[in-house]
PDB file of C-alpha atoms in Angstrom:
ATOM      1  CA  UNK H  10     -18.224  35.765 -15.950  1.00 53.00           C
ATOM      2  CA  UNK H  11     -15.944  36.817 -18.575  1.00 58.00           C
ATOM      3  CA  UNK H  12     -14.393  33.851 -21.004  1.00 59.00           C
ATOM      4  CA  UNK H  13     -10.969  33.601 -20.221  1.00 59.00           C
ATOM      5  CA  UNK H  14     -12.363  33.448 -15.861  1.00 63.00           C
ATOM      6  CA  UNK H  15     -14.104  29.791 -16.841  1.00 65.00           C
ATOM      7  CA  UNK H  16     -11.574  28.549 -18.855  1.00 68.00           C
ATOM      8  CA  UNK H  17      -9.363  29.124 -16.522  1.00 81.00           C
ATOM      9  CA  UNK H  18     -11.575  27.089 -13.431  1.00 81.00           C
ATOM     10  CA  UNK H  19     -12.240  24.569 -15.867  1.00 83.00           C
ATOM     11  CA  UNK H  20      -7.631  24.120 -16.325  1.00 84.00           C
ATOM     12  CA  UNK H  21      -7.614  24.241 -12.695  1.00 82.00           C
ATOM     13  CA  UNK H  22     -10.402  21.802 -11.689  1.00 80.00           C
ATOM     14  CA  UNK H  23      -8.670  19.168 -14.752  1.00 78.00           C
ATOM     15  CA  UNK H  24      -5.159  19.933 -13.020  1.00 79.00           C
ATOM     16  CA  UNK H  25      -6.748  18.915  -9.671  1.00 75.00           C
ATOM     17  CA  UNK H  26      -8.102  16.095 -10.407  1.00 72.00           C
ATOM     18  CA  UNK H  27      -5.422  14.507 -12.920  1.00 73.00           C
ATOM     19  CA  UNK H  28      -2.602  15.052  -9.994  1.00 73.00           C
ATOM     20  CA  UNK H  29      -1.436  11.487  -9.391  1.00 67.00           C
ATOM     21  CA  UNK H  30      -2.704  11.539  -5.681  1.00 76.00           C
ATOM     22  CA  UNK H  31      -6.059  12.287  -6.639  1.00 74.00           C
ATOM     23  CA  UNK H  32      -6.119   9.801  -9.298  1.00 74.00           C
ATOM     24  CA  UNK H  33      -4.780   7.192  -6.733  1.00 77.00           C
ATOM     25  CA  UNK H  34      -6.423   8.133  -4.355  1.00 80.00           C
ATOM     26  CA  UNK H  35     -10.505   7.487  -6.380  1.00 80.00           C
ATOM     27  CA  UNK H  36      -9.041   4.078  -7.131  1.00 80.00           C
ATOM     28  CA  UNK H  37      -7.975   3.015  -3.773  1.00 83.00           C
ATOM     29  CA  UNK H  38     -11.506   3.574  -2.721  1.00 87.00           C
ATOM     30  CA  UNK H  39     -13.460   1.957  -5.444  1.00 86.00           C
ATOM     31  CA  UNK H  40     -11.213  -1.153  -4.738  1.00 84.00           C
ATOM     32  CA  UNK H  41     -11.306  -0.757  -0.977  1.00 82.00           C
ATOM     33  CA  UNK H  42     -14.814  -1.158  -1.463  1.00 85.00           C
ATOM     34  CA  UNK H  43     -15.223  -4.105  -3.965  1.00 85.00           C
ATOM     35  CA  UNK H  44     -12.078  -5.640  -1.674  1.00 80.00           C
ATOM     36  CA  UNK H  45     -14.717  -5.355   1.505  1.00 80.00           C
ATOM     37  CA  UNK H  46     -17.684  -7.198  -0.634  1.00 84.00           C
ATOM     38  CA  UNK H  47     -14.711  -9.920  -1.049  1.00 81.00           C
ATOM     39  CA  UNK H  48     -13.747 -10.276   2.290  1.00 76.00           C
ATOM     40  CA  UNK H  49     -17.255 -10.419   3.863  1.00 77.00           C
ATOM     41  CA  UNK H  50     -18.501 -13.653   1.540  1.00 82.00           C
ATOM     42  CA  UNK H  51     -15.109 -14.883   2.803  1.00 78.00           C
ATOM     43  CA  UNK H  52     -16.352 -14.388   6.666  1.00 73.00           C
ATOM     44  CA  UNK H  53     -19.598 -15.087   6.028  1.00 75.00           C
ATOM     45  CA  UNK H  54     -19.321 -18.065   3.554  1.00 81.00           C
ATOM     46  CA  UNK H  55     -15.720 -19.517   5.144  1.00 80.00           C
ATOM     47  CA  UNK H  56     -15.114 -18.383   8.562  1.00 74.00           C
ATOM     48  CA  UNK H  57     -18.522 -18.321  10.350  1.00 70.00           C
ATOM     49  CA  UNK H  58     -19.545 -21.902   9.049  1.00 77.00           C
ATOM     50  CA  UNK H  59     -15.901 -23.263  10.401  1.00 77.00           C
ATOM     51  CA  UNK H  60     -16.730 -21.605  13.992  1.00 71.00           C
ATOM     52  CA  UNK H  61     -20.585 -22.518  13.521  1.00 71.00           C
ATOM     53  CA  UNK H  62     -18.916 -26.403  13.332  1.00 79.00           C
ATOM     54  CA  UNK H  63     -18.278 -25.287  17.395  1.00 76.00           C
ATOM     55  CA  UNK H  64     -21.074 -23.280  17.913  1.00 69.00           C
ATOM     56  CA  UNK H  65     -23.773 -20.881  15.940  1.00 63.00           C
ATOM     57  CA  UNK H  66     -23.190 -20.597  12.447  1.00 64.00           C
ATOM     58  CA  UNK H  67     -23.310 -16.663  12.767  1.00 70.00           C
ATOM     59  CA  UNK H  68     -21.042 -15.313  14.809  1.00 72.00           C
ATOM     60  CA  UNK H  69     -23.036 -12.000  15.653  1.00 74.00           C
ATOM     61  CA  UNK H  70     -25.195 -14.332  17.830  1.00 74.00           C
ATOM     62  CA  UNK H  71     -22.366 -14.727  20.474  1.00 80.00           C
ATOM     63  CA  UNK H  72     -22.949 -12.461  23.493  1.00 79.00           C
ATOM     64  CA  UNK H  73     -22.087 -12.883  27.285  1.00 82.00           C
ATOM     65  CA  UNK H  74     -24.629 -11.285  29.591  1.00 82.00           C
ATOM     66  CA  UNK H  75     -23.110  -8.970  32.233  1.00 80.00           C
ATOM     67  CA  UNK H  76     -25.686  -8.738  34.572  1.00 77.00           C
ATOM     68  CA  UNK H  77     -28.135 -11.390  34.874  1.00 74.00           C
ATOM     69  CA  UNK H  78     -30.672 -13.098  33.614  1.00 81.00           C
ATOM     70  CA  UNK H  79     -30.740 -12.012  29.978  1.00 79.00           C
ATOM     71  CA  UNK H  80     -33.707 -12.017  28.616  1.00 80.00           C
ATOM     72  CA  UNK H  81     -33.970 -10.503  24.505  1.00 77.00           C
ATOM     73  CA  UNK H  82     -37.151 -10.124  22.920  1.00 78.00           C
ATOM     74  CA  UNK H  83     -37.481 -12.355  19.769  1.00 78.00           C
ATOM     75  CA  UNK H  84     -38.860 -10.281  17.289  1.00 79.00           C
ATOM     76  CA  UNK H  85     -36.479  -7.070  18.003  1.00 76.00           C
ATOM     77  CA  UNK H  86     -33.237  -8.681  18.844  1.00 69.00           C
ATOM     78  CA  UNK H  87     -33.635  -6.357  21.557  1.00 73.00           C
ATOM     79  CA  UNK H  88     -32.193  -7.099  25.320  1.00 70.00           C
ATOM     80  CA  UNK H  89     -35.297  -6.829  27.675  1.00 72.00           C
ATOM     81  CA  UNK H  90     -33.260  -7.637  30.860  1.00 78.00           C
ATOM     82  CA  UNK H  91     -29.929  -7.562  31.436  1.00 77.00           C
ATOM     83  CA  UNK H  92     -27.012  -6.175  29.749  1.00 81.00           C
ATOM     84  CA  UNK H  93     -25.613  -8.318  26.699  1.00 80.00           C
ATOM     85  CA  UNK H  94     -21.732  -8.081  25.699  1.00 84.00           C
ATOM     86  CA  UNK H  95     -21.943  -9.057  21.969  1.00 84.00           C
ATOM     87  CA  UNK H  96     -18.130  -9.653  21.702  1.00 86.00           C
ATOM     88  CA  UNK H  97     -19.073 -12.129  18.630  1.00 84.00           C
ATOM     89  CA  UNK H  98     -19.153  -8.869  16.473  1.00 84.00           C
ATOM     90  CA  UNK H  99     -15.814  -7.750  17.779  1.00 88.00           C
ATOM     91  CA  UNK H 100     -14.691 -11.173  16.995  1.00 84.00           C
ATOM     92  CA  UNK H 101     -15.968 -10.805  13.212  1.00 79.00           C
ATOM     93  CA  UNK H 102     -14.716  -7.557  13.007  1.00 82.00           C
ATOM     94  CA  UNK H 103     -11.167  -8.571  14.145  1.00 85.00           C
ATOM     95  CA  UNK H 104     -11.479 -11.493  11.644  1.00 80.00           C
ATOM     96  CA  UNK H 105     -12.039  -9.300   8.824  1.00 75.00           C
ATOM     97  CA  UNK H 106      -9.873  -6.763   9.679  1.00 81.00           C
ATOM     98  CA  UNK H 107      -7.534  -9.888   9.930  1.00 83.00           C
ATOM     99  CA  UNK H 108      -7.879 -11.120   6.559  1.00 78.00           C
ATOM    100  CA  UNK H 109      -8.329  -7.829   4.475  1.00 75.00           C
ATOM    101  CA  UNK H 110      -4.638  -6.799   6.655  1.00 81.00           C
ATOM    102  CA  UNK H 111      -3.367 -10.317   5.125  1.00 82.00           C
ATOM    103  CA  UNK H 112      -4.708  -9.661   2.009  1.00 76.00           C
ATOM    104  CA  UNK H 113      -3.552  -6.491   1.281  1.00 76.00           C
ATOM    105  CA  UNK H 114       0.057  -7.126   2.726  1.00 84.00           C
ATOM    106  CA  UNK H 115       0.477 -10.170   0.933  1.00 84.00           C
ATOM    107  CA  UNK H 116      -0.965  -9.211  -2.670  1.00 79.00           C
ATOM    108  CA  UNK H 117       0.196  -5.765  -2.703  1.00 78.00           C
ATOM    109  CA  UNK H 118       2.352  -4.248  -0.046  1.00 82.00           C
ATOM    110  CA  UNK H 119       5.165  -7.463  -0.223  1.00 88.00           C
ATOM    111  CA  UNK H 120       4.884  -7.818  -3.827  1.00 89.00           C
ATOM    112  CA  UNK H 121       5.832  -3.938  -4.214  1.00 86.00           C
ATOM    113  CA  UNK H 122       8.473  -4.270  -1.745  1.00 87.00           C
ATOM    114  CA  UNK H 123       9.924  -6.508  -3.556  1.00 91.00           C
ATOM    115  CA  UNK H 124       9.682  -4.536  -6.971  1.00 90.00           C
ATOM    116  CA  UNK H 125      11.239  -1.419  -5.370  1.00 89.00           C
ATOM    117  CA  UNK H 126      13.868  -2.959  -3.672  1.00 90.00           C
ATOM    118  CA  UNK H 127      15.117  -4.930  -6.944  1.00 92.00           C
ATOM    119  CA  UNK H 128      14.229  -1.504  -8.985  1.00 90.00           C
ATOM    120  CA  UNK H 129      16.904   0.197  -5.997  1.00 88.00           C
ATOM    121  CA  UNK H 130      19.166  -2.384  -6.281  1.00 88.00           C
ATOM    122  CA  UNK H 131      19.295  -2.058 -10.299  1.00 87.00           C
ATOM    123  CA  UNK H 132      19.684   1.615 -10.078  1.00 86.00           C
ATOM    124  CA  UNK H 133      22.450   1.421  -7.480  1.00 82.00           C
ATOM    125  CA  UNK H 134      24.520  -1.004  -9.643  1.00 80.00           C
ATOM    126  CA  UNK H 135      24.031   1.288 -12.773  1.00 79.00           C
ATOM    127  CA  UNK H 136      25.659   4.101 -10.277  1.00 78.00           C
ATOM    128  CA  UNK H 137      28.342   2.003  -9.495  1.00 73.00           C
ATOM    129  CA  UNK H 138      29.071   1.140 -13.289  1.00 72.00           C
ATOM    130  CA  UNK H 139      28.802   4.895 -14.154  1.00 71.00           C
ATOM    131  CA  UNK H 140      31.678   6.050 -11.267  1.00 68.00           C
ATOM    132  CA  UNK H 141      33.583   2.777 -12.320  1.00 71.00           C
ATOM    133  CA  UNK H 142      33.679   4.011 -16.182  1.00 71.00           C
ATOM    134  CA  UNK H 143      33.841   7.847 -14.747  1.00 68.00           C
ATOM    135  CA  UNK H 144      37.174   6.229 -12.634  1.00 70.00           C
ATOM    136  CA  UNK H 145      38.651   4.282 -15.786  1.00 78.00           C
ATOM    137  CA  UNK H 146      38.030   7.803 -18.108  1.00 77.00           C
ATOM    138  CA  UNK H 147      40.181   9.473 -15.096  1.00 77.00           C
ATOM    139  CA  UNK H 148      42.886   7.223 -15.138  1.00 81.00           C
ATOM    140  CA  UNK H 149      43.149   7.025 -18.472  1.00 83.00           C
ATOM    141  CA  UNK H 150      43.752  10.906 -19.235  1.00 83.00           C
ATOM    142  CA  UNK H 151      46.156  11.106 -16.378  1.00 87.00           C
ATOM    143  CA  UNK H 152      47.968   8.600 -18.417  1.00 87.00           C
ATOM    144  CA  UNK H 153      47.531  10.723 -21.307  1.00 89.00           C
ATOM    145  CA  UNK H 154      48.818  13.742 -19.437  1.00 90.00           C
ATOM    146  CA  UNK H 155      51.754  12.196 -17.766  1.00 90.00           C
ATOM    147  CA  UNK H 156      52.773  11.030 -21.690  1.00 90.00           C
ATOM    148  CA  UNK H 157      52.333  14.005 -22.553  1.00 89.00           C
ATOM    149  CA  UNK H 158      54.792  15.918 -19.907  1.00 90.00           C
ATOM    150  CA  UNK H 159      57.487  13.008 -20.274  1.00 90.00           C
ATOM    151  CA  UNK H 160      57.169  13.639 -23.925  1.00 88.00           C
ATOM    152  CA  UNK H 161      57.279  17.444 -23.508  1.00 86.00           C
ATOM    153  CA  UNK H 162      60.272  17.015 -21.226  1.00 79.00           C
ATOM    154  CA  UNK H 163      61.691  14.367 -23.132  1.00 62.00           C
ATOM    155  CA  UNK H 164      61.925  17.300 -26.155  1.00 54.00           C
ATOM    156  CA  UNK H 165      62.969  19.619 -23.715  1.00 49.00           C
ATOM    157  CA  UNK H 166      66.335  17.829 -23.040  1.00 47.00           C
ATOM    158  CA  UNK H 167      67.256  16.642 -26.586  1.00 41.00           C
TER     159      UNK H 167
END
């Protein structure tokens, strides 16, 4: 492979991976996943000991049994008989989900709104200042023209 051939792959493979998108797109994962170790001590440590004050302190252990008698074997977690519904994991998987949607509105999606819209808002005025001085510059040469013609017809006459 001649010289200028891997110099070449090596521009292209830096230009690929310092595009923004790319970039944004390594971080948003590495945080999505220290964000998930964060919101699972919250629903393990927070939210399953408030619904264990009700219940069981995990709530994995809640399960309905659809056809009876359920019967699960201790050592496997296993059902033996019967078909279990464990619709306590939905229910701390919708709790998560919950919280890391809360989260991540709250923290960063609001808080960015907010930015941009004020960042809009600025850039809007600064347009409106610009065609308000671009107006006043207007008026002010047609007044310099229409001197200018009354004085050129002023001379005219005289």
């Amino acid at each position: 492979m001649s010289e200028t051939k891997k110099v070449s792959l090596l521009d292209g493979f830096k230009a690929f991976l310092m595009r923004g998108n790319v970039i944004d797109l390594a971080v948003a994962v590495v945080i999505g996943a220290a964000f998930t170790n964060i919101v699972n001590a919250i629903v393990k440590g927070i939210i399953n000991p408030l619904v264990g004050a009700f219940g069981t302190k995990d709530l994995e252990n809640y399960s309905s049994c659809l056809k009876a008698p359920c019967r699960v074997d201790p050592a496997t977690g296993e059902a033996t008989e019967g078909i279990r519904i464990l619709w306590g994991s939905v229910l701390s998987a919708t709790l998560s989900f919950l919280i890391t949607a809360a989260v991540v509105y709250f923290l960063m999606v609001l808080p960015m709104a907010k930015y941009l819209a004020r960042r809009a808002a600025a850039q809007a005025a600064k347009e409106g200042v610009q065609e308000t001085i671009e107006v006043s510059e207007l008026e002010v040469l047609k007044e310099i023209r229409d001197t200018l013609v009354a004085q050129r017809g002023g001379s005219h006459q005289a």
